Tab-separated table of C-alpha atoms and ligand atoms in Angstrom:
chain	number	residue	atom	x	y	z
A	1	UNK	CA	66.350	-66.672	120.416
A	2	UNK	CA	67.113	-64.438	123.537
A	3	UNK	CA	70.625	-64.840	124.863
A	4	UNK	CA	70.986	-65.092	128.574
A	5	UNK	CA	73.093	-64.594	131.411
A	6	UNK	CA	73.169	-66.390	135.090
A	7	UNK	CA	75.158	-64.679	137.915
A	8	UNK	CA	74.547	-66.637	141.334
A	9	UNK	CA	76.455	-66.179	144.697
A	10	UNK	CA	75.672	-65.574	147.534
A	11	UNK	CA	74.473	-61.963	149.590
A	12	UNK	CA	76.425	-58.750	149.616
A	13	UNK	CA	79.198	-59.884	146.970
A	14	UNK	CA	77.793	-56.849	144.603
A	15	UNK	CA	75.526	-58.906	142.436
A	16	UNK	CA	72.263	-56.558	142.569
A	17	UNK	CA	74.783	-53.428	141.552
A	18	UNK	CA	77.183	-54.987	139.348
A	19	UNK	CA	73.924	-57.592	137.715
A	20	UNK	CA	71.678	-54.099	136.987
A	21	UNK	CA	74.916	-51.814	135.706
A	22	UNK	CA	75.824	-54.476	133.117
A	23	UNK	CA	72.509	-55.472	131.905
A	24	UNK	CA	72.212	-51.500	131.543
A	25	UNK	CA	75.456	-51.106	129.830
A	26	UNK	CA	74.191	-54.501	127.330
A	27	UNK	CA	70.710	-52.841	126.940
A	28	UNK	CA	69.399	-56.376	128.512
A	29	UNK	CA	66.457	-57.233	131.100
A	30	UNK	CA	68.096	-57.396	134.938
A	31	UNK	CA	65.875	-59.758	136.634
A	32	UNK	CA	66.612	-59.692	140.299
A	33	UNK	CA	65.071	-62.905	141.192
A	34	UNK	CA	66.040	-62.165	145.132
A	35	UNK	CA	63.292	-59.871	144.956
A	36	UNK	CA	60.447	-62.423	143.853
A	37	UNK	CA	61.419	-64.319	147.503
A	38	UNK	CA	61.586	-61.214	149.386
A	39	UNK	CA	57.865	-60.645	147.922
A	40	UNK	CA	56.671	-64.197	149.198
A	41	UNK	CA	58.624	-63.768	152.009
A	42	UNK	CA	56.960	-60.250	153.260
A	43	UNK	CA	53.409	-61.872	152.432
A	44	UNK	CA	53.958	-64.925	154.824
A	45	UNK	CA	55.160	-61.986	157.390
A	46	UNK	CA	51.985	-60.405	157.043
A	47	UNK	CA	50.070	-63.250	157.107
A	48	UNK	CA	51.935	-64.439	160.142
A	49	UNK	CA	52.322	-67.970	158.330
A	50	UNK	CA	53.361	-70.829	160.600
A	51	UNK	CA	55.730	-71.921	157.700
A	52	UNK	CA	56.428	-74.857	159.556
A	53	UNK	CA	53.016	-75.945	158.676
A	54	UNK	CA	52.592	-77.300	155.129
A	55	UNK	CA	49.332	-76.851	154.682
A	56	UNK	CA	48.866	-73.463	156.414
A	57	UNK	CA	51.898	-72.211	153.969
A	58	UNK	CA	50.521	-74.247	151.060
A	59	UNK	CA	47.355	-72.168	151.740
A	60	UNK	CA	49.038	-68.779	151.786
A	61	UNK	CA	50.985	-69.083	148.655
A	62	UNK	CA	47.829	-70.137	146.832
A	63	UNK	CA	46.455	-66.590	148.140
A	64	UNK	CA	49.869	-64.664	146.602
A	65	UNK	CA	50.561	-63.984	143.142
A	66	UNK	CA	54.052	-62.409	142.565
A	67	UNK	CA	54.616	-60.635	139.362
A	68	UNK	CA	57.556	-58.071	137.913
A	69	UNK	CA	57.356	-54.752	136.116
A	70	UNK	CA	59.852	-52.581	134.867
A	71	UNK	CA	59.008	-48.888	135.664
A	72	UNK	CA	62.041	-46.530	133.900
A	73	UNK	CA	63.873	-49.581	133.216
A	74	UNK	CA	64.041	-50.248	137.291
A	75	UNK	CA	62.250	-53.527	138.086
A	76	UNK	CA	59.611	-53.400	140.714
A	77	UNK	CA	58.047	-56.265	141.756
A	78	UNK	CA	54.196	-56.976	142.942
A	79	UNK	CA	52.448	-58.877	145.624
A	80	UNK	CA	48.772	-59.126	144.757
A	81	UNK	CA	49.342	-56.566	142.265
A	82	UNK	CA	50.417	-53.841	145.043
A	83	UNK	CA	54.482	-52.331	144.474
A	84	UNK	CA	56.245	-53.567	147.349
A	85	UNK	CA	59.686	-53.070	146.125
A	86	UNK	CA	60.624	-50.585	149.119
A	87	UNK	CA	59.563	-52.846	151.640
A	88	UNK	CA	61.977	-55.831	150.893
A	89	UNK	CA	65.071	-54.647	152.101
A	90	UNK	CA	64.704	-54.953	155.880
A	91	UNK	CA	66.735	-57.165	158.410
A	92	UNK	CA	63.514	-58.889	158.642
A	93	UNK	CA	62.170	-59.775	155.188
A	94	UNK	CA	65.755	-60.886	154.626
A	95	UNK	CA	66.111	-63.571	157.551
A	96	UNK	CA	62.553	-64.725	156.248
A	97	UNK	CA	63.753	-65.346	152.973
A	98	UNK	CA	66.573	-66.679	153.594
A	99	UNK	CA	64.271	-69.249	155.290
A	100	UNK	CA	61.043	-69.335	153.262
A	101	UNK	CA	63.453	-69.655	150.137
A	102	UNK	CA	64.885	-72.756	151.336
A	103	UNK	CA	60.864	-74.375	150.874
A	104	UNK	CA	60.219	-76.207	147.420
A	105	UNK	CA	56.784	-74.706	147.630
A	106	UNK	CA	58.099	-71.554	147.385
A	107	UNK	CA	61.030	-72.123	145.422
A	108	UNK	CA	58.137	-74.061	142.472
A	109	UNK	CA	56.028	-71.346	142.497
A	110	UNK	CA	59.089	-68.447	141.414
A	111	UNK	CA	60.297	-71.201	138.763
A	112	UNK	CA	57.664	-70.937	135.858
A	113	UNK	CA	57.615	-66.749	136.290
A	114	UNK	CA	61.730	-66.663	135.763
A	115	UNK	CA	61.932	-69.057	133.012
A	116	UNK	CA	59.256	-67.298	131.041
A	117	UNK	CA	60.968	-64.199	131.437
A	118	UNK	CA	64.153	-65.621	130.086
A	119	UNK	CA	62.624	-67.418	126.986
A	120	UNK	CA	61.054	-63.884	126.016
A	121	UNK	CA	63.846	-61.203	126.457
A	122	UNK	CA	67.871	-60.801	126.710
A	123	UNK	CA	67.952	-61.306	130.370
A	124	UNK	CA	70.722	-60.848	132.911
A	125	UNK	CA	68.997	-62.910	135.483
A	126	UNK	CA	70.579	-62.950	139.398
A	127	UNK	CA	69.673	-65.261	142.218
A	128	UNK	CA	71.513	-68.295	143.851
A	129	UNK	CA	70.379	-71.377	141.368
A	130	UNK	CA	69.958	-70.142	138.112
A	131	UNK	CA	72.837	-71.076	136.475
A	132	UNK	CA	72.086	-74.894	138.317
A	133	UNK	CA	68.396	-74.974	137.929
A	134	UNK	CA	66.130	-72.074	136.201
A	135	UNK	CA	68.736	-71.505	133.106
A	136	UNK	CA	70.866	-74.427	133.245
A	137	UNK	CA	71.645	-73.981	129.494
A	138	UNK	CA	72.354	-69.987	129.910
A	139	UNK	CA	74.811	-68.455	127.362
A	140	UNK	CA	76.793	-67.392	129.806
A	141	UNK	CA	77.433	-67.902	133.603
A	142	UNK	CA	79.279	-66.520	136.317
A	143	UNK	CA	79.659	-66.852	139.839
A	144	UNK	CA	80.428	-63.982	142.047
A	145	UNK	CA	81.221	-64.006	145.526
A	146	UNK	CA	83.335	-62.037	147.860
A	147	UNK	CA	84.750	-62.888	151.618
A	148	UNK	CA	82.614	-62.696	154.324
A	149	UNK	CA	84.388	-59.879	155.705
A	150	UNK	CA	83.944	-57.782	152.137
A	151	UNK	CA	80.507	-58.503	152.240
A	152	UNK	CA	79.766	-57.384	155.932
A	153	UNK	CA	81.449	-53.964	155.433
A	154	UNK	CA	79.679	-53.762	152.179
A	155	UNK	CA	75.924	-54.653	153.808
A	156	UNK	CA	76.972	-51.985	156.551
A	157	UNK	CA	78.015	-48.935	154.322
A	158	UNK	CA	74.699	-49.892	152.954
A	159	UNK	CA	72.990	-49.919	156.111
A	160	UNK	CA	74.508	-46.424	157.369
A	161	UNK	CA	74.135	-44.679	153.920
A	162	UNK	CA	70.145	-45.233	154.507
A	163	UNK	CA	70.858	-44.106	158.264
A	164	UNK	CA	69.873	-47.500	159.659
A	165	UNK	CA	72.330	-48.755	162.774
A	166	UNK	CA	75.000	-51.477	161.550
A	167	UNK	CA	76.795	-53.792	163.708
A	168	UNK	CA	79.718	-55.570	161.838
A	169	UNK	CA	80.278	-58.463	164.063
A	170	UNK	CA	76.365	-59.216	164.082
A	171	UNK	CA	76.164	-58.880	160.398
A	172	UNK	CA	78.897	-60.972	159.666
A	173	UNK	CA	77.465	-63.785	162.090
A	174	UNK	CA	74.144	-63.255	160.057
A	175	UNK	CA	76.019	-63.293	156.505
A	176	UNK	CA	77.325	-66.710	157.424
A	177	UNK	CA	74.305	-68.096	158.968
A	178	UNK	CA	72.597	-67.406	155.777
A	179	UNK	CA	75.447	-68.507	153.252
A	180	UNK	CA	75.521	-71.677	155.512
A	181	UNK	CA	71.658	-71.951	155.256
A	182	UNK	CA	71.464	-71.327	151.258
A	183	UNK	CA	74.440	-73.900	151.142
A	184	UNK	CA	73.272	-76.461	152.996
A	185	UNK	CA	69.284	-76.161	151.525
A	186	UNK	CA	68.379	-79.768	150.187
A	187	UNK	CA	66.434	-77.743	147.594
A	188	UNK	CA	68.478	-75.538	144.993
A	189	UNK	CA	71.561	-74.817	147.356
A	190	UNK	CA	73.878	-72.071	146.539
A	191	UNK	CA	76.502	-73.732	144.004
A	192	UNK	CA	78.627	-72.538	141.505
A	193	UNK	CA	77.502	-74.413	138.175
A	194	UNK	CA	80.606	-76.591	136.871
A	195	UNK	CA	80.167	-73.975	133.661
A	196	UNK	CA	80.160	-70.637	135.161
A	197	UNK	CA	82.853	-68.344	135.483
A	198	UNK	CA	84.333	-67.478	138.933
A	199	UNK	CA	84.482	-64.056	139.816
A	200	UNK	CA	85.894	-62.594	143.536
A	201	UNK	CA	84.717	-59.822	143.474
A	202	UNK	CA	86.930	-59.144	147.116
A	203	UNK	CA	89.457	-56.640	145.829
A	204	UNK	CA	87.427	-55.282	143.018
A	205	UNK	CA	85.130	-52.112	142.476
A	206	UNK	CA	81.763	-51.714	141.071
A	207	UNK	CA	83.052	-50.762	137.958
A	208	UNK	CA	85.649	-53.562	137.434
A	209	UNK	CA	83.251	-56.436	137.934
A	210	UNK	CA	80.653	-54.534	136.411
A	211	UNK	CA	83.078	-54.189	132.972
A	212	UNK	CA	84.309	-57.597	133.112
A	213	UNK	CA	80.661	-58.801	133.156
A	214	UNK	CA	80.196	-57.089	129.950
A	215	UNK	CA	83.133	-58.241	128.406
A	216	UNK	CA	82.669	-61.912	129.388
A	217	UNK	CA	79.587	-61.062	127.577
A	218	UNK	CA	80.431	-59.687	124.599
A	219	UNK	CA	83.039	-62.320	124.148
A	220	UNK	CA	80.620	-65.282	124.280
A	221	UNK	CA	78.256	-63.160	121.804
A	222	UNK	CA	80.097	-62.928	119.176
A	223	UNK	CA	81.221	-66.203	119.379
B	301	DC	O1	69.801	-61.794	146.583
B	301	DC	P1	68.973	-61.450	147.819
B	301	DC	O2	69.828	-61.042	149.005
B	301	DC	O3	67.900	-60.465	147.553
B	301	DC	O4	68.269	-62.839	148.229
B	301	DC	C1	67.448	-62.923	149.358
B	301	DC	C2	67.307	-64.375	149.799
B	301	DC	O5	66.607	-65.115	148.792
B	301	DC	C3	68.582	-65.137	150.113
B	301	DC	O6	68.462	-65.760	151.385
B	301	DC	C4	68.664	-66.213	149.065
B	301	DC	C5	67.286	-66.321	148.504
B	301	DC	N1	67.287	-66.506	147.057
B	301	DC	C6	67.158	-67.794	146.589
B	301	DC	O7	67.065	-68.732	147.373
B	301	DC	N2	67.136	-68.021	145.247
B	301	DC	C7	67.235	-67.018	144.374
B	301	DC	N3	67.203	-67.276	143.070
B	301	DC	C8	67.380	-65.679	144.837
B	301	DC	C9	67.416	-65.465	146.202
């Protein structure tokens, strides 16, 4: 039986970093499941999908095939077998899947892929429903979030440390447009399971979430 581990919240409270150091540190998978919809959401880009239009977008994911592989323990993650893990991280692919995500089409197709990947391996799995929906009997979950402001100045030290221009007061606005989208989504909103642990991760480094993920861990393990 693999043991597994659901941290949901919502963008820029430190999930990615803190999600892969821990799984690291507890020699487990890190599935970044934010990735998969950045992948669908960069092929309906490219495709120029109308996603509006059920049966245009029903068409398009039919073409796309999403799949994950772990090169030196990084995940990378495939759209019609090509790597397209450096292309995800743009302004754009993000406002796309923040709205692409919010389609049942798109959320059904990402389901089957994450559970399987659970029921094989010791997965620390992030996203925004897995403690509620993919892994709703995970060993252990947590919810991490952060204020809007932490997040913003977190997205733009990001931003500027890959020499892209940052704008706080625009990313804010764009951090809560999206929280308020993923919310407010009639499929799989953004919701801390009644089960998982609350984490604000506000006033707290990399390294203190990170160790308290472990421990929360290592504590339900042994138990
Ligand atoms: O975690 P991230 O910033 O890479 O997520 C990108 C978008 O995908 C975000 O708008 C929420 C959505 N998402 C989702 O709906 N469900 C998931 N399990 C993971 C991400």
């Amino acid at each position: 039986m693999s043991f597994t581990i659901a941290i949901d919240g919502p963008a820029g409270a430190g999930k990615s970093t803190a999600a892969r150091l821990a799984a690291k540190n507890l020699s487990f998978i890190y599935v970044d499941t934010g990735a998969m919809y950045r992948a669908i959401a960069l092929g309906l880009l490219r495709n120029g999908t109308d996603i509006e239009n059920k049966s245009e977008l029903t068409e398009t994911l039919g073409k796309m095939e999403v799949s994950i592989r772990y090169v030196e323990g990084e995940q990378h993650v495939y759209l019609n077998g090509e790597d397209v893990s450096g292309l995800i991280r743009t302004e754009r692919v993000s406002d796309m899947t923040s709205r692409s995500s919010a389609i049942p089409e798109v959320r059904a197709k990402l389901t089957s892929l994450q559970r399987e990947l659970a029921a094989r391996e010791n997965v620390l799995m992030d996203g925004r429903d897995i403690g509620t929906m993919i892994l709703p009997d995970a060993d252990l979950k947590i919810y991490l979030t952060a204020s809007v402001q932490t997040r913003a100045r977190r997205r733009c030290l990001e931003l500027t440390q890959k020499g892209e221009p940052c704008s706080l007061e625009e990313i804010e606005k764009d951090i809560s447009e999206r929280d308020y989208r993923d919310e407010h989504r009639e499929t799989a909103p953004l919701r801390q399971a009644p089960d998982a642990v609350l984490l604000d991760t506000s006033d707290m480094t990399i390294e203190e979430v990170v160790a308290k993920i472990v421990s929360l861990a290592q504590g339900r393990m042994k138990s």
